[in-house]
Short mmCIF file of C-alpha atoms in Angstrom, two decimals:
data_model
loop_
_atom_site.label_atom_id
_atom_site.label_comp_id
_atom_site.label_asym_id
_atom_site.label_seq_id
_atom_site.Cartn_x
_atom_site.Cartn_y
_atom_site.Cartn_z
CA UNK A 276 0.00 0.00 0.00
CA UNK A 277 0.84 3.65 -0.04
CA UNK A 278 2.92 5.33 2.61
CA UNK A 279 0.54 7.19 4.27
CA UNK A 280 2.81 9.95 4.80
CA UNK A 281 2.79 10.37 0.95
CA UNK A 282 -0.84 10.61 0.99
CA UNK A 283 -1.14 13.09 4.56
CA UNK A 284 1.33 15.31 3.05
CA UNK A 285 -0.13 15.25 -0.67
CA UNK A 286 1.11 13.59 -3.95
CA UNK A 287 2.28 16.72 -5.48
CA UNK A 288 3.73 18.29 -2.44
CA UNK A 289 5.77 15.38 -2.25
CA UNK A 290 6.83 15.69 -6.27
CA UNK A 291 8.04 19.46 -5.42
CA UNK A 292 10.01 18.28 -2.77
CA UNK A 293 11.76 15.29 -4.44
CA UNK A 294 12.62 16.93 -7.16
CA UNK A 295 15.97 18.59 -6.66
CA UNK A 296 17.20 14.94 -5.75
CA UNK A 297 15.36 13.76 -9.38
CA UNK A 298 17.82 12.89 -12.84
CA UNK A 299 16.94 15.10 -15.92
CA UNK A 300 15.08 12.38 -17.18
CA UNK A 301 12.76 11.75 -14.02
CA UNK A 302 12.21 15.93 -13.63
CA UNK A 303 10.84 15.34 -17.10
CA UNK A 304 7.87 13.00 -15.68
CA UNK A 305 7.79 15.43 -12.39
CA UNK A 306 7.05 18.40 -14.14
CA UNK A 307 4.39 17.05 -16.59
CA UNK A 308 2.57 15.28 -13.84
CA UNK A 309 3.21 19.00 -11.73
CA UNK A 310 1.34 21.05 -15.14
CA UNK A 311 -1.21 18.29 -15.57
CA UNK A 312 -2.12 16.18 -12.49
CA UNK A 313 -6.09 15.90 -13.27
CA UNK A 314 -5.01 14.62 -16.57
CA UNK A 315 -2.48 11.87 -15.30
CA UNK A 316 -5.47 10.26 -13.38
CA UNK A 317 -6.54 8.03 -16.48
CA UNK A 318 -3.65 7.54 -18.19
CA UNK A 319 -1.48 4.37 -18.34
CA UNK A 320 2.09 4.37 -17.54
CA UNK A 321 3.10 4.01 -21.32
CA UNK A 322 0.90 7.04 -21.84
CA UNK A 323 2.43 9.24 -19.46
CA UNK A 324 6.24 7.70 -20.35
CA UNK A 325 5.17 9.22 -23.94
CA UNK A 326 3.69 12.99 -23.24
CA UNK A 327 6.80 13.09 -20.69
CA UNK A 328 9.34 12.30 -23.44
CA UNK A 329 10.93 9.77 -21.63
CA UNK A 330 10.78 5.71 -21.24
CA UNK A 331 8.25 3.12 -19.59
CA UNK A 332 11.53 2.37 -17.26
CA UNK A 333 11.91 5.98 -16.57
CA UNK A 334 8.65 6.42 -15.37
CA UNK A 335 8.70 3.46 -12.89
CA UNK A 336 12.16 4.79 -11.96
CA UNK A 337 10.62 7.63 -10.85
CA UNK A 338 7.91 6.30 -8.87
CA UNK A 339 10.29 4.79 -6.99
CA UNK A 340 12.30 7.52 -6.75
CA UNK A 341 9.45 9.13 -4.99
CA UNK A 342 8.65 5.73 -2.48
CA UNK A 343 6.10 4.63 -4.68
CA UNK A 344 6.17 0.59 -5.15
CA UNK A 345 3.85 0.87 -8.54
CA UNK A 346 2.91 3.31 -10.57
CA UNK A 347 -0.78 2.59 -9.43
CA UNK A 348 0.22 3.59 -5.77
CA UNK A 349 1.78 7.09 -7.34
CA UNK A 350 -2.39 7.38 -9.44
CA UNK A 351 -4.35 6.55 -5.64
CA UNK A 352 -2.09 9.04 -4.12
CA UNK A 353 -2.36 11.89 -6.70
CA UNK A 354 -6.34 11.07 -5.92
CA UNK A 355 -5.98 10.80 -2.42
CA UNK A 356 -4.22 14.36 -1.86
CA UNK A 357 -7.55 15.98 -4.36
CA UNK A 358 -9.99 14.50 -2.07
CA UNK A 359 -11.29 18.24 -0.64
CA UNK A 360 -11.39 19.14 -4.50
CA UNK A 361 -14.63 19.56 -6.09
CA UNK A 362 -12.89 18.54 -9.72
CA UNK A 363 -12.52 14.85 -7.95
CA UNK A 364 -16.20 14.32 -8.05
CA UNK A 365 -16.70 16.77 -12.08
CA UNK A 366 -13.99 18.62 -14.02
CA UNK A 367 -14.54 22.19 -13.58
CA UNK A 368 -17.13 22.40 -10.64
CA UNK A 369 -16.77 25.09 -7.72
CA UNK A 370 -17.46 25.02 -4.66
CA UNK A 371 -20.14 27.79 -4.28
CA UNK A 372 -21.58 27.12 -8.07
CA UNK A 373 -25.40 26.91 -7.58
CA UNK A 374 -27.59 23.75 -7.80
CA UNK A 375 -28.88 24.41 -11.37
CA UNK A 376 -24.85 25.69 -12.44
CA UNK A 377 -23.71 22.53 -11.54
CA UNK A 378 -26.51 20.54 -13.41
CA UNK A 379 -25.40 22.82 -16.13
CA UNK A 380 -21.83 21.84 -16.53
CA UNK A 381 -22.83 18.06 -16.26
CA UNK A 382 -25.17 17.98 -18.92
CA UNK A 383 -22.80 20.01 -21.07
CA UNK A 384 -20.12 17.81 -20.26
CA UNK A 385 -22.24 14.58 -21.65
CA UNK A 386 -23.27 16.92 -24.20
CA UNK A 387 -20.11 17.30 -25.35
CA UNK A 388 -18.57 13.82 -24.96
CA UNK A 389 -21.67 12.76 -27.10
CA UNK A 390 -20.37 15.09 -29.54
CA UNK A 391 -17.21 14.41 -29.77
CA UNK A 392 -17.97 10.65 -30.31
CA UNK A 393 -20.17 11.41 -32.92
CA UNK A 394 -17.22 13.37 -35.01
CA UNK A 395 -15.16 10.37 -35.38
CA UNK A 396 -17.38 7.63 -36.36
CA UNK A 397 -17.56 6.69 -39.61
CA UNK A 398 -20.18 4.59 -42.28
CA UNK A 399 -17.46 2.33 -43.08
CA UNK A 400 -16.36 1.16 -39.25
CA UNK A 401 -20.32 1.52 -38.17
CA UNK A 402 -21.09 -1.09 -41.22
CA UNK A 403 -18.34 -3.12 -40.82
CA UNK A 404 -19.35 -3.50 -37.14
CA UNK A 405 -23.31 -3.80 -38.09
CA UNK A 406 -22.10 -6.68 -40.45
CA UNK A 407 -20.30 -8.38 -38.45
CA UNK A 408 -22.88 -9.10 -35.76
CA UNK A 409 -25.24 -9.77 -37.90
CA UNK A 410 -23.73 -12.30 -39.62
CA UNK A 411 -21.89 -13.90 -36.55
CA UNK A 412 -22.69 -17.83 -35.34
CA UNK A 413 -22.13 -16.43 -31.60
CA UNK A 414 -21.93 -13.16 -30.00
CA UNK A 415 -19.67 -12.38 -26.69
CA UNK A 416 -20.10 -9.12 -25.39
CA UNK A 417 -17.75 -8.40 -22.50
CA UNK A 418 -16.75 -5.61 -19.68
CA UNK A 419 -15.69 -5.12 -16.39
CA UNK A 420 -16.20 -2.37 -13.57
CA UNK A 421 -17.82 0.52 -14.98
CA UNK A 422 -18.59 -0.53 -18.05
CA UNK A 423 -20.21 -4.22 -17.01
CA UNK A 424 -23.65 -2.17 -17.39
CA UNK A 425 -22.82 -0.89 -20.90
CA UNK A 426 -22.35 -4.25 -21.63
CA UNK A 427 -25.66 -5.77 -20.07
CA UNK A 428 -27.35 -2.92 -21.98
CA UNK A 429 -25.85 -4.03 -25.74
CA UNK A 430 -27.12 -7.34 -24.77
CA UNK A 431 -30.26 -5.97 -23.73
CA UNK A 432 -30.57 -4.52 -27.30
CA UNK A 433 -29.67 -7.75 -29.64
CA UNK A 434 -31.63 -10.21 -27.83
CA UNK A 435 -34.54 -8.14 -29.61
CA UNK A 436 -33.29 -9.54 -32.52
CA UNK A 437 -32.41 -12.72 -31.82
CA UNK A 438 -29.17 -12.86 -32.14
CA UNK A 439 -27.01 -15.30 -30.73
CA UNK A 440 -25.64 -13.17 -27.91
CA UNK A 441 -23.99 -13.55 -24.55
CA UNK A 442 -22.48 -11.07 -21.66
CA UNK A 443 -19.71 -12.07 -19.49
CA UNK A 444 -19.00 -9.19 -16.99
CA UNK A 445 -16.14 -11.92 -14.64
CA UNK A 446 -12.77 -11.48 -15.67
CA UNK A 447 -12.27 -15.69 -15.90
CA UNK A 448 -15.46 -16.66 -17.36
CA UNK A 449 -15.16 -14.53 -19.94
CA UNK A 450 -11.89 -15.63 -20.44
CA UNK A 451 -13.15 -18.99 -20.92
CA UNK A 452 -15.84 -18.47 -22.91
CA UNK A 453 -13.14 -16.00 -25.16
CA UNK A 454 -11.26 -19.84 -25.58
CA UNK A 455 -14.84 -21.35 -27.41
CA UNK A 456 -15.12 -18.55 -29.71
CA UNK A 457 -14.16 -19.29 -33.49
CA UNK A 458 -13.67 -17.03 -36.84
CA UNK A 459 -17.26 -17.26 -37.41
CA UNK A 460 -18.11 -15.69 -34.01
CA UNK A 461 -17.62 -11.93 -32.47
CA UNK A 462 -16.69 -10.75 -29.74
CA UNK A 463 -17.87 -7.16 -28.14
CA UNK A 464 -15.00 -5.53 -25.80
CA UNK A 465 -16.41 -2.07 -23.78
CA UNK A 466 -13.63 -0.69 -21.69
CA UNK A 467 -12.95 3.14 -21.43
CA UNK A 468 -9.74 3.66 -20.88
CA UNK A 469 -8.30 -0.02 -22.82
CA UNK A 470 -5.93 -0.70 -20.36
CA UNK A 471 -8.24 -3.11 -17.69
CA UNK A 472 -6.03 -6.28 -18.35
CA UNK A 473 -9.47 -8.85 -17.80
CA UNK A 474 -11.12 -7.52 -21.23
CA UNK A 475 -7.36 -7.53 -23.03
CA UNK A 476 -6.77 -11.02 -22.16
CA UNK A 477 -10.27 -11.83 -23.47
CA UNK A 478 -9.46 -9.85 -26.22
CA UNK A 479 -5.94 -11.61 -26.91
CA UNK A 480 -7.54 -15.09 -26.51
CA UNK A 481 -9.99 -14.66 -29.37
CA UNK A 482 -8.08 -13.55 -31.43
CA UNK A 483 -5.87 -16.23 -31.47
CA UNK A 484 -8.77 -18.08 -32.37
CA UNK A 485 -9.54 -15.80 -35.10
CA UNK A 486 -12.59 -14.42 -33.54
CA UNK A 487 -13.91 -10.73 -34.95
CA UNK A 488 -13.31 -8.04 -32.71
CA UNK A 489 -15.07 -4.76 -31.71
CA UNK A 490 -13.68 -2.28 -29.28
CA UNK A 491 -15.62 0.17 -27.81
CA UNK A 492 -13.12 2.13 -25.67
CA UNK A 493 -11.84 5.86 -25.42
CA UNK A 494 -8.26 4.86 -26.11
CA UNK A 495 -6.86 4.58 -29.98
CA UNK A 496 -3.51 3.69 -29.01
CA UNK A 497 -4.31 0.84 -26.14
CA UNK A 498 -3.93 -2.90 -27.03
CA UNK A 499 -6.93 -3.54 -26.99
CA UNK A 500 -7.45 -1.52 -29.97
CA UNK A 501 -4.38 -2.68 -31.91
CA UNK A 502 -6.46 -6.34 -31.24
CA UNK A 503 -9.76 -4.66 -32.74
CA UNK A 504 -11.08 -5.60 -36.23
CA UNK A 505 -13.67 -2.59 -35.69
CA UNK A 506 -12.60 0.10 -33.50
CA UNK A 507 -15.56 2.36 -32.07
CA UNK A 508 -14.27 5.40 -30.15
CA UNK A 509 -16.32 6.54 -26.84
CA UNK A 510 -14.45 10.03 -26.24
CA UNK A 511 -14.51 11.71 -22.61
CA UNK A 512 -11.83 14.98 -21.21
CA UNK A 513 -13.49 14.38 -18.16
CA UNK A 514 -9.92 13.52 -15.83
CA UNK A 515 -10.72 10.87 -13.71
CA UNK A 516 -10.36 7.38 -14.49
CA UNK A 517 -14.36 5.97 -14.11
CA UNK A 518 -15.57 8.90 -16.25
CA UNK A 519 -19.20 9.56 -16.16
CA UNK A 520 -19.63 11.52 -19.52
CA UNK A 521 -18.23 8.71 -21.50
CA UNK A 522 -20.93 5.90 -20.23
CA UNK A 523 -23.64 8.36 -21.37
CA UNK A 524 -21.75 8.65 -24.91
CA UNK A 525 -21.39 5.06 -25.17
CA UNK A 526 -24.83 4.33 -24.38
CA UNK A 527 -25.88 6.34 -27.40
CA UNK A 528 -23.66 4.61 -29.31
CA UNK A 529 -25.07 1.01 -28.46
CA UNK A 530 -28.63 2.52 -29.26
CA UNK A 531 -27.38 3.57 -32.51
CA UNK A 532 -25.94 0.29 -33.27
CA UNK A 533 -29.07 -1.24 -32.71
CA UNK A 534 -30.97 0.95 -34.62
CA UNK A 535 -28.45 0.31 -37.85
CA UNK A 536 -29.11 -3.24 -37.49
CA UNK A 537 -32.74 -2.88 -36.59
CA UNK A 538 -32.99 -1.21 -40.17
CA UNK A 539 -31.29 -3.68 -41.43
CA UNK A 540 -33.44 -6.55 -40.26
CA UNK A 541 -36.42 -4.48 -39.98
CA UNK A 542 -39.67 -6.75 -40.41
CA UNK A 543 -37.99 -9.25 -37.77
CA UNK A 544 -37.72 -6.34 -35.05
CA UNK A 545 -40.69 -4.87 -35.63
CA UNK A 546 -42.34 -8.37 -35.31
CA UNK A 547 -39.90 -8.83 -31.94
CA UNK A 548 -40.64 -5.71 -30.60
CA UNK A 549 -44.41 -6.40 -31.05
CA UNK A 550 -44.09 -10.04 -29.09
CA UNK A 551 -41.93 -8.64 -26.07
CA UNK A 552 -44.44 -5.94 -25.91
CA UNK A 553 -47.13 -7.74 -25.89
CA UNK A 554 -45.47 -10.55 -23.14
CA UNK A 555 -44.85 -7.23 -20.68
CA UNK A 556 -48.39 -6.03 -20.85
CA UNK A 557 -49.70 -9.66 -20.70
CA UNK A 558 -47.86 -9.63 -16.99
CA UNK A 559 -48.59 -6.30 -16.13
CA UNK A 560 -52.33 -6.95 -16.59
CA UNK A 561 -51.93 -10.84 -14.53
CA UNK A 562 -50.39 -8.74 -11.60
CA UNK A 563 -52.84 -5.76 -11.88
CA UNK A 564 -56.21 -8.95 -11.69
#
């Protein structure tokens, strides 16, 4: 665990006062992390080695430099030492912003990840990706965390269909069902930031099966979307690592892949959509008698 004397006396605090004893190299990594702490949060150590200028080593160098035994430890104490800062709980929040201001910058914040998702998609990865699980024997849809509801809720969505779907949100049993897949099946990875090792290892196993993959994260440059046959971005500048605006763009982005293949398959979801209807008010109007 973290010193707790790291963590009393505050991440950064700490950072100013190691850093005369720092190499060149490591007072690279210090003052990045110094001019951009909220944005270190989500980042993975190859991500910060590479805005820094410097290597992976380097950066785990430093950590230790600082008595850090991980370069997690150095993330929870960063987090720790913002806990009496309102941008911990919503980038750009105040303290004595009003009730309806801080609705405000919420919903402008979704607004804007929604956006910004919607200005890199593209017809020919959203019909490559509509094609593919449409035409796949067996669909695995997987995520852990924070993004194990996104992943119930595209499951939710191609049931209506009847398509051939499964979610695994537990890190081994989706693992093991990743090991059954084949190059006739797909498999549906949702992971923000790309760097939660349970959905890579998924991701890793079926494609050594030759399984089609889809990536929904908010990281181009992670493996997991190297490992992606259709790569779906889900983009967030909120600076924490669980961000909030980037579930609500995501979650348009599974309804819009439904709709696409809804379209697609249109007199078989109407008539689904009619019988699951129907089912729901049958049992509404048994527990209403």
């Amino acid at each position: 665990m973290v010193d707790e004397t790291l963590v009393t006396h505050g991440a950064l605090s700490h950072i100013r006062g190691f850093y005369p004893t720092l190499s060149p190299s490591e007072k690279k990594v210090a003052d990045f992390i110094l001019a951009n702490y909220q944005k270190v949060m989500p980042m993975t150590l190859a991500e910060l080695a590479a805005h820094s200028g410097v290597s992976d080593a380097t950066v785990v160098r430093f950590c230790r430099a600082l008595g850090f035994h991980s370069y997690l430890e150095l993330k929870i104490a960063l987090m720790r030492s913002l806990l009496d800062s309102p941008d911990l709980i919503f980038d750009h929040i105040e303290k004595d912003d009003s009730p309806l201001t801080v609705m405000r910058k919420v919903f402008l914040g979704s607004i804007q990840a929604m956006q910004d998702t919607l200005d890199l998609l593209n017809d020919e990865a959203l019909d490559r990706a509509v094609t593919l699980l449409q035409n796949a024997h067996t669909i695995l849809i997987v995520g852990v965390g924070t993004s194990s509801p996104m992943a119930h809720e595209l499951h939710n969505r191609l049931i209506r269909l009847r398509l051939n779907c499964r979610v695994e949100t537990d890190a081994y049993l989706q693992l093991m069902q990743a090991a059954l897949l084949t190059e006739k099946d797909a498999l549906v990875v949702i992971s923000q930031t790309g760097a939660s090792q349970p959905p890579i290892n998924t991701a890793r196993e079926a494609h050594r099966h030759g399984c089609k993959i889809i990536a929904i994260t908010g990281n181009p440059s992670s493996e997991l979307s190297k490992l992606a046959d259709v790569l779906l971005l889900s983009i967030s500048h909120e600076s924490r690592p669980e961000t909030l605006a980037s579930r609500i763009a995501q979650h348009a982005l599974i309804q819009g892949l439904y709709v696409l293949m809804a379209m697609r398959m249109s007199q078989v979801a109407n008539q689904n959509e009619y019988l699951i209807w129907d089912a729901l008010m049958r049992a509404s109007n048994a527990q209403e008698s």
